[in-house]
mmCIF file of C-alpha atoms in Angstrom:
data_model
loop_
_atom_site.group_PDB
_atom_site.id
_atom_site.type_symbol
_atom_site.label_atom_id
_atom_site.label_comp_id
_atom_site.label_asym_id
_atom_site.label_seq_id
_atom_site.Cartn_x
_atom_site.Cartn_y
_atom_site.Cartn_z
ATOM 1 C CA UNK X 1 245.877 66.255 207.921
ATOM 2 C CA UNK X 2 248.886 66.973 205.776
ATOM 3 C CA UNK X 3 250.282 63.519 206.022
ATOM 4 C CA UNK X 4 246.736 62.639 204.939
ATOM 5 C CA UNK X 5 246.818 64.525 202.033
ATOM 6 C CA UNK X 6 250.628 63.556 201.365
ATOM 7 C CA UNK X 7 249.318 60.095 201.115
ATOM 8 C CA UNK X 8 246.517 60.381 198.834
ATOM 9 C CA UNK X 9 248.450 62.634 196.306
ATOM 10 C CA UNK X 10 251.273 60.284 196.573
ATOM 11 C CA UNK X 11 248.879 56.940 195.763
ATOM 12 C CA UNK X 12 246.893 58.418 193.166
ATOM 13 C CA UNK X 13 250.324 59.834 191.137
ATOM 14 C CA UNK X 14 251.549 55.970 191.472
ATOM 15 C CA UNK X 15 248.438 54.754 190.188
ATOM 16 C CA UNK X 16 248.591 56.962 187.096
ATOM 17 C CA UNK X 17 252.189 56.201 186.369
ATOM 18 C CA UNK X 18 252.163 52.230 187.416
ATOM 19 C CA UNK X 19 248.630 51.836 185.765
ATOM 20 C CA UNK X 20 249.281 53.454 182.410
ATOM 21 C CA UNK X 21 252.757 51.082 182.378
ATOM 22 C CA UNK X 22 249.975 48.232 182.218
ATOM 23 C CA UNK X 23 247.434 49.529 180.246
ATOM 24 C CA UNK X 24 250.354 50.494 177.681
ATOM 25 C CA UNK X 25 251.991 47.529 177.549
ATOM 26 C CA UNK X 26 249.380 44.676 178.235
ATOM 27 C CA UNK X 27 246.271 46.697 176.081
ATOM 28 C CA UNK X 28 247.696 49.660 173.853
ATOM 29 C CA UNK X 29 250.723 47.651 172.369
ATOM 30 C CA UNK X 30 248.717 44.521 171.320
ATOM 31 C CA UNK X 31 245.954 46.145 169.932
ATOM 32 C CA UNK X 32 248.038 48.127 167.412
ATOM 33 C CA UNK X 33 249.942 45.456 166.146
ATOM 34 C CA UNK X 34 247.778 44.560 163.323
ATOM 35 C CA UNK X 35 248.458 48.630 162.069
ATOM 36 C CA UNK X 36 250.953 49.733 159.312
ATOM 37 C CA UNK X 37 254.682 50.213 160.860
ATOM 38 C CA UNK X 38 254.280 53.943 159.717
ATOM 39 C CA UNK X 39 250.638 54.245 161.699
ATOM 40 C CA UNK X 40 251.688 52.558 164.612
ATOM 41 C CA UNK X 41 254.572 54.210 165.297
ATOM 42 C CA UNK X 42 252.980 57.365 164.611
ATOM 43 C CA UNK X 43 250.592 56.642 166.988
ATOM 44 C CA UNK X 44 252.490 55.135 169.420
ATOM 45 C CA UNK X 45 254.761 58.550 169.459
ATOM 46 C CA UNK X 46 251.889 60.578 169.856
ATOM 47 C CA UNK X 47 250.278 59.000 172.896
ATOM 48 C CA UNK X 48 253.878 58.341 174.587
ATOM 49 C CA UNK X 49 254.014 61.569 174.451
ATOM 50 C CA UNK X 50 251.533 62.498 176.300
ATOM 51 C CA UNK X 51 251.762 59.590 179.086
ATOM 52 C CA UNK X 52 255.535 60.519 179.308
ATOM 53 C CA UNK X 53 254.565 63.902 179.961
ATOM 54 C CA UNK X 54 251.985 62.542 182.340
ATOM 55 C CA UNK X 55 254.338 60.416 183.998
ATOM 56 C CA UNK X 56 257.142 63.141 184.546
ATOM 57 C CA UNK X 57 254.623 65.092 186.985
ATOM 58 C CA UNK X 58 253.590 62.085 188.263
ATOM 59 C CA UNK X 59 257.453 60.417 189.356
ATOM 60 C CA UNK X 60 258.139 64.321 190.352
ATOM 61 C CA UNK X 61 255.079 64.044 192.441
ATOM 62 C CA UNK X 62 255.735 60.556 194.184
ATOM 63 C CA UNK X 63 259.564 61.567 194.726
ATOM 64 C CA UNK X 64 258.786 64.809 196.604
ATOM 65 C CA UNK X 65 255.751 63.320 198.464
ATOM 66 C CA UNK X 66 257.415 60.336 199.604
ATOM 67 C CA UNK X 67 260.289 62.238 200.932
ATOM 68 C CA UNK X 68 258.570 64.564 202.128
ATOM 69 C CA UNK X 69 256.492 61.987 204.342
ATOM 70 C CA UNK X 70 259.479 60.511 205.434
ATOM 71 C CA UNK X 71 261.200 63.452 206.458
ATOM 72 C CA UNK X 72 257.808 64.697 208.331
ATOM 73 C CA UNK X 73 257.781 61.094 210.112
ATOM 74 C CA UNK X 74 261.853 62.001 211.238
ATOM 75 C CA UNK X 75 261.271 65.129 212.214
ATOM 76 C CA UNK X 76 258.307 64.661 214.380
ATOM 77 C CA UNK X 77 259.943 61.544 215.840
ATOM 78 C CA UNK X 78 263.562 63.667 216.640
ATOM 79 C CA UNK X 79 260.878 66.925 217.822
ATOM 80 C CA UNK X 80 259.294 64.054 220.227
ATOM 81 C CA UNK X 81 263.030 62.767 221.609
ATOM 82 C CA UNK X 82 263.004 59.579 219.950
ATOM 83 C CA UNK X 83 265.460 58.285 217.560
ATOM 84 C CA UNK X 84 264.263 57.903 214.009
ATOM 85 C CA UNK X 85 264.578 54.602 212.388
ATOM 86 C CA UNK X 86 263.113 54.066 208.612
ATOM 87 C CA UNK X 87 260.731 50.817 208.634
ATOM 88 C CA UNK X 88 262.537 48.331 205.983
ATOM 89 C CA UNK X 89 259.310 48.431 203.705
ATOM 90 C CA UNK X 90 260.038 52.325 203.554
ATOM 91 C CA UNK X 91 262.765 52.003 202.377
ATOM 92 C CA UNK X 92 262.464 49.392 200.042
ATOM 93 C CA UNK X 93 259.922 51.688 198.560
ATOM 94 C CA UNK X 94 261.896 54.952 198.275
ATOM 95 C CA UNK X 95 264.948 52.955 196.808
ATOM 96 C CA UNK X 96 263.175 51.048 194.271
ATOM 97 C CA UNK X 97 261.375 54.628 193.492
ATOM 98 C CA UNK X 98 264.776 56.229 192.882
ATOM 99 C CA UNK X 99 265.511 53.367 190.637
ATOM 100 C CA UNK X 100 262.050 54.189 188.800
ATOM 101 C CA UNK X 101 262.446 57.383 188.603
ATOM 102 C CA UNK X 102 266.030 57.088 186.923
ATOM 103 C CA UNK X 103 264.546 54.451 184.196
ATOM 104 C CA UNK X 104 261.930 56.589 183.621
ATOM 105 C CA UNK X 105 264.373 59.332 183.188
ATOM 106 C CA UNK X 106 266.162 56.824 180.231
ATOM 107 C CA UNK X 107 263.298 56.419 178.577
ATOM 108 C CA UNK X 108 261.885 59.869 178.370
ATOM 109 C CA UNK X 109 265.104 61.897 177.795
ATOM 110 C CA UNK X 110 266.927 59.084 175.938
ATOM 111 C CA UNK X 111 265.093 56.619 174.022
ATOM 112 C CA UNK X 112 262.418 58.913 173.266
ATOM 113 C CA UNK X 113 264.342 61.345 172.078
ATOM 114 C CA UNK X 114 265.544 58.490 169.891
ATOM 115 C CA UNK X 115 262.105 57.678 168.618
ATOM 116 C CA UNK X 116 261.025 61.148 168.240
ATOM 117 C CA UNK X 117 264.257 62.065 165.561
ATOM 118 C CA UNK X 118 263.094 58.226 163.890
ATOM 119 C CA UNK X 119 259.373 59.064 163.236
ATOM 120 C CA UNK X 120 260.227 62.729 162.142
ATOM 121 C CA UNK X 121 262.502 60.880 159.898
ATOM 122 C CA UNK X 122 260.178 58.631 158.547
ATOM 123 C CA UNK X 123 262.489 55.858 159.983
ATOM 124 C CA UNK X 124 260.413 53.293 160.709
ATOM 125 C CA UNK X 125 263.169 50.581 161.523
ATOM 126 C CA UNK X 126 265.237 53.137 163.690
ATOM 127 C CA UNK X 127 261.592 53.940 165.053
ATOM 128 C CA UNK X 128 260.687 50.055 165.794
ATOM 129 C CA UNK X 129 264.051 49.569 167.494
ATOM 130 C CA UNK X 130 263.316 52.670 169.687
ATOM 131 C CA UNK X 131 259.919 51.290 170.645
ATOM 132 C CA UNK X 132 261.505 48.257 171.192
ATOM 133 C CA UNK X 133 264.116 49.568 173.986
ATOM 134 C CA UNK X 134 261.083 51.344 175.244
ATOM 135 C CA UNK X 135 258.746 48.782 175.531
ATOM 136 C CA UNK X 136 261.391 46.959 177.629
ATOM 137 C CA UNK X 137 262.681 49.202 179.984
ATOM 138 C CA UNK X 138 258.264 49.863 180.699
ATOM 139 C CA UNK X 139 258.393 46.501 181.277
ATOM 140 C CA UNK X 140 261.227 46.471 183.994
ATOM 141 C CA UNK X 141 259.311 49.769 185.558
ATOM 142 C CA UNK X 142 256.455 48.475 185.799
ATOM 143 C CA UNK X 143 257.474 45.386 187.607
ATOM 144 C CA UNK X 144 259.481 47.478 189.672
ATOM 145 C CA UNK X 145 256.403 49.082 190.584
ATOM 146 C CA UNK X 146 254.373 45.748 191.194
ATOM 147 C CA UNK X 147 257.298 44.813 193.919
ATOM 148 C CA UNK X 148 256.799 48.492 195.275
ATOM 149 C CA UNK X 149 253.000 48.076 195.480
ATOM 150 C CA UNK X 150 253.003 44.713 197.257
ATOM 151 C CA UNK X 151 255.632 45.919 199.792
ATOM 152 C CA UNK X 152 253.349 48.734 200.432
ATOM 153 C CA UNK X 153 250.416 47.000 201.288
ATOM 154 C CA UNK X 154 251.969 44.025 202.592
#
């Protein structure tokens, strides 16, 4: 039941982060290109804000639950006297999390930071370049997290 449950937490907290990366970049972006450099960078900070915040529970979340399933998989395999040997798609997955979780780490702690100190300046050119590097690096994450998806349900 808890592995269950491990599973379902761990899905739905990929979905959020991997999903918003798409809806973000492929729907938000676009749509607010036709706005005023000083509107959509205003907005843009405001709802990164909140998805970042989002997305830190959420990478939290899918680190500890994945390990956590992994080490509950070991441990009942080593408790049963067999020896404990990580499937490849495993850990595919919890490698190219890591990596996700440490871009995701630039981008909230770093480069948002960076656009933060730009729009409170009223530096819309610093701010662009900052959305910019941010809207990149999304970009790489959420590709990262297409390859993790397909190796999960392939």
């Amino acid at each position: 039941m808890i592995l269950s449950i491990l599973k379902v937490v761990h899905v739905l907290a990929a979905v959020l982060w991997v999903g918003g990366m798409a809806f973000a970049h492929f729907f938000l972006r676009p749509s607010v290109q036709a706005l005023e450099p000083q509107v959509r960078l205003t907005l843009l900070h405001a709802v990164m804000k909140r998805f970042l915040g989002a997305v830190l529970t959420a990478s939290l979340v899918v680190l500890v639950s994945g390990l956590w399933m992994i080490g509950r998989v070991a441990k009942e395999a080593v408790q049963a006297g067999l020896d404990f040997k990580m499937p490849l798609a495993w850990t595919i997955m919890a490698t190219l999390g890591i990596v996700m979780v440490a871009i995701f780490g630039h981008i909230r702690f770093a480069l948002f930071k960076r656009l933060s100190r730009a729009v409170e300046a009223g530096d819309w050119p610093s701010a662009g370049a900052a959305m910019a590097s941010i809207r990149t690096w999304v970009f790489v994450n959420l590709c990262i997290g297409i390859v993790v998806i397909c190796v999960a349900v392939y």
